[in-house]
mmCIF file of C-alpha atoms in Angstrom:
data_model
loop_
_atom_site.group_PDB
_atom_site.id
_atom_site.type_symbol
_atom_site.label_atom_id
_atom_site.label_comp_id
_atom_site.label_asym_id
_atom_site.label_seq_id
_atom_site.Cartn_x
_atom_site.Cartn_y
_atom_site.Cartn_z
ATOM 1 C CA UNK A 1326 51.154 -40.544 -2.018
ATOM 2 C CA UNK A 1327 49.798 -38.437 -4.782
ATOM 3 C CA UNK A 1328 51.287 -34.994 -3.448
ATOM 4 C CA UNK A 1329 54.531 -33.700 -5.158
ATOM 5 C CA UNK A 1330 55.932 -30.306 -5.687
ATOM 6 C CA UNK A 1331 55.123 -28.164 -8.096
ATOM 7 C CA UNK A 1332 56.999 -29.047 -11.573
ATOM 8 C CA UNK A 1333 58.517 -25.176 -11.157
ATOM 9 C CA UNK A 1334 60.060 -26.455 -7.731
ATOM 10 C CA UNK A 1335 63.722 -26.192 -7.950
ATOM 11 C CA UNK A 1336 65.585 -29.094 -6.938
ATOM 12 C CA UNK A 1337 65.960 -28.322 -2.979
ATOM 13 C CA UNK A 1338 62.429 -27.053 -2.341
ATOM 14 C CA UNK A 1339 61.491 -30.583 -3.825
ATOM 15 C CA UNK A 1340 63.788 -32.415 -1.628
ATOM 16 C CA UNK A 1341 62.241 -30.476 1.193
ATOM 17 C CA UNK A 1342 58.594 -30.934 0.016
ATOM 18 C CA UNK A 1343 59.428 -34.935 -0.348
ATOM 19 C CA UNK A 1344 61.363 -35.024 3.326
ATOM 20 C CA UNK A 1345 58.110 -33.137 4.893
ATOM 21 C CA UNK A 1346 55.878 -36.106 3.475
ATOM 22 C CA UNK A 1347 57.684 -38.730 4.242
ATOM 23 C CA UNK A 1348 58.171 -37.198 7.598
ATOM 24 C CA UNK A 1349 54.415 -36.505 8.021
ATOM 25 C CA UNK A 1350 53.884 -39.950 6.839
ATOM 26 C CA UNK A 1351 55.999 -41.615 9.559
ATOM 27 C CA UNK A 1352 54.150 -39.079 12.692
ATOM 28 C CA UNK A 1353 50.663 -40.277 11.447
ATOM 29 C CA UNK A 1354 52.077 -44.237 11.664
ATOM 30 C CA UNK A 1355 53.597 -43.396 15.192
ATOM 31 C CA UNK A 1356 49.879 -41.568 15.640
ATOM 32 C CA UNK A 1357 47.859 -44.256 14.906
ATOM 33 C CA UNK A 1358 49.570 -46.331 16.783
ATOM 34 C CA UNK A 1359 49.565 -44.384 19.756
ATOM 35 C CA UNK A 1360 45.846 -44.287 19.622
ATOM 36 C CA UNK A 1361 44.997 -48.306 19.144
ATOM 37 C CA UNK A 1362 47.277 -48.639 22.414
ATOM 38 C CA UNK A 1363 45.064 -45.907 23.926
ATOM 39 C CA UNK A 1364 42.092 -47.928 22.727
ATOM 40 C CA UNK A 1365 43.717 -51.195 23.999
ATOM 41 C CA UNK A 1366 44.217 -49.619 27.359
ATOM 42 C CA UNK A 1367 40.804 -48.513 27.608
ATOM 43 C CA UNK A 1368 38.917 -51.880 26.873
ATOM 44 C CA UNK A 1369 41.428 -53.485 29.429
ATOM 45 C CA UNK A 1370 40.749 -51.056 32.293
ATOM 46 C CA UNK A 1371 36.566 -51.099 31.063
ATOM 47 C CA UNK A 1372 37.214 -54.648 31.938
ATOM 48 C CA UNK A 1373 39.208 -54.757 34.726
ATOM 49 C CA UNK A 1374 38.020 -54.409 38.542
ATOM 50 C CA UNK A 1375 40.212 -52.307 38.986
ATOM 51 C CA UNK A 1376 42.412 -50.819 35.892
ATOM 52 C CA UNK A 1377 45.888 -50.160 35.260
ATOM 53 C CA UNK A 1378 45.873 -46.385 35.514
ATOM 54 C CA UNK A 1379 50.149 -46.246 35.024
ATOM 55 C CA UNK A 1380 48.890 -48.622 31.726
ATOM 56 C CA UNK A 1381 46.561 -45.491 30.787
ATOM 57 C CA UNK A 1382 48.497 -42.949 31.704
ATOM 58 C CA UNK A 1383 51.432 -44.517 29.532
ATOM 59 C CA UNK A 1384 49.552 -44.482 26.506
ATOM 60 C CA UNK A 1385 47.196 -41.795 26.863
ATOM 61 C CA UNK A 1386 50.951 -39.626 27.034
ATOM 62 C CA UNK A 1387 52.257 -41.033 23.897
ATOM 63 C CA UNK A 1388 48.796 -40.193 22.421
ATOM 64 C CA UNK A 1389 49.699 -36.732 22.941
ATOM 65 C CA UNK A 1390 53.180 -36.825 22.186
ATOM 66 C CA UNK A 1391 52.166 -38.094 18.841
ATOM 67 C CA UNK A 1392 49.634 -35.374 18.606
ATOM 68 C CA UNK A 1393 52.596 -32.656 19.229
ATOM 69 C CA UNK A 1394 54.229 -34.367 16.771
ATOM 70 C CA UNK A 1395 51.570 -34.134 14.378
ATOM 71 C CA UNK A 1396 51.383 -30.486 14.672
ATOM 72 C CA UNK A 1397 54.578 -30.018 14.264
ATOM 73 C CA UNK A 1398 54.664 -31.922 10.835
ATOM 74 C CA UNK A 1399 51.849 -29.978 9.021
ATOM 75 C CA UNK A 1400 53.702 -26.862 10.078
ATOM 76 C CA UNK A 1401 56.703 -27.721 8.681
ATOM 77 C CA UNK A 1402 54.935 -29.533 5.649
ATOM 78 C CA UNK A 1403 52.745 -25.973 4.957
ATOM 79 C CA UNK A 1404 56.173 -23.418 5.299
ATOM 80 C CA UNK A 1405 57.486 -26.004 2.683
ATOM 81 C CA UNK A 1406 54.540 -26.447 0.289
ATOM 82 C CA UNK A 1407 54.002 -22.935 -0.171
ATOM 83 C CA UNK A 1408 57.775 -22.675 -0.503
ATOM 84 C CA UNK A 1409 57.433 -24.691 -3.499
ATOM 85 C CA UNK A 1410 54.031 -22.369 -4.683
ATOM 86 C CA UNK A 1411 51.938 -25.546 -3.645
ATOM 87 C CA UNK A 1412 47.666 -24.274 -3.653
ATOM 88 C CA UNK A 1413 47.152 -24.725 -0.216
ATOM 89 C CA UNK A 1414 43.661 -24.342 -0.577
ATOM 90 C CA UNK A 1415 43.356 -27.937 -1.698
ATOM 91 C CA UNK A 1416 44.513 -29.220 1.715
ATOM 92 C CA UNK A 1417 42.222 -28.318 4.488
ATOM 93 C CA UNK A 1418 38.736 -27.139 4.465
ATOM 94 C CA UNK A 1419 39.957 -24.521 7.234
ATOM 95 C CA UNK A 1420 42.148 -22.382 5.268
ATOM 96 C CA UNK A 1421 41.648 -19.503 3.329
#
């Protein structure tokens, strides 16, 4: 990925900043994941006479447990970019 810390960073903010990406980076695998399963499960049951609902319920639950995940890993990857004086601005069209 292109993101690093700032070159000011000092050594453990830049440990943290690389721990929150690779960190983020692994939730959004697990995430994707989740959701081709979901996807899976859903062309099965639009198929089926009469679907699997434990099969949907299964994934449809680690959908959102990767979700939680997910927002768990931008909060900790913001508190630690702006740690490091990262522009935040550059990151989501939401923020100020």
């Amino acid at each position: 990925m292109s993101l690093r810390a700032p070159p000011a960073a000092d050594d453990a903010t830049r440990a943290a900043f690389d721990a929150a990406i690779e960190r983020c980076q692994s939730v959004y695998l697990v995430e994707g994941n989740a959701h081709a399963r979901l996807a899976r499960a859903l062309e099965r049951a639009a198929s089926a006479t009469s679907p699997d609902r434990p099969d949907f319920l299964d994934a449809w639950s680690g959908v959102q447990e990767a979700n939680i995940d997910a927002l768990g890993c931008q909060s900790a990857f913001i508190s630690v970019a702006r740690r490091a004086g990262t522009p935040l601005d550059g990151l989501d069209p939401e923020l100020p």
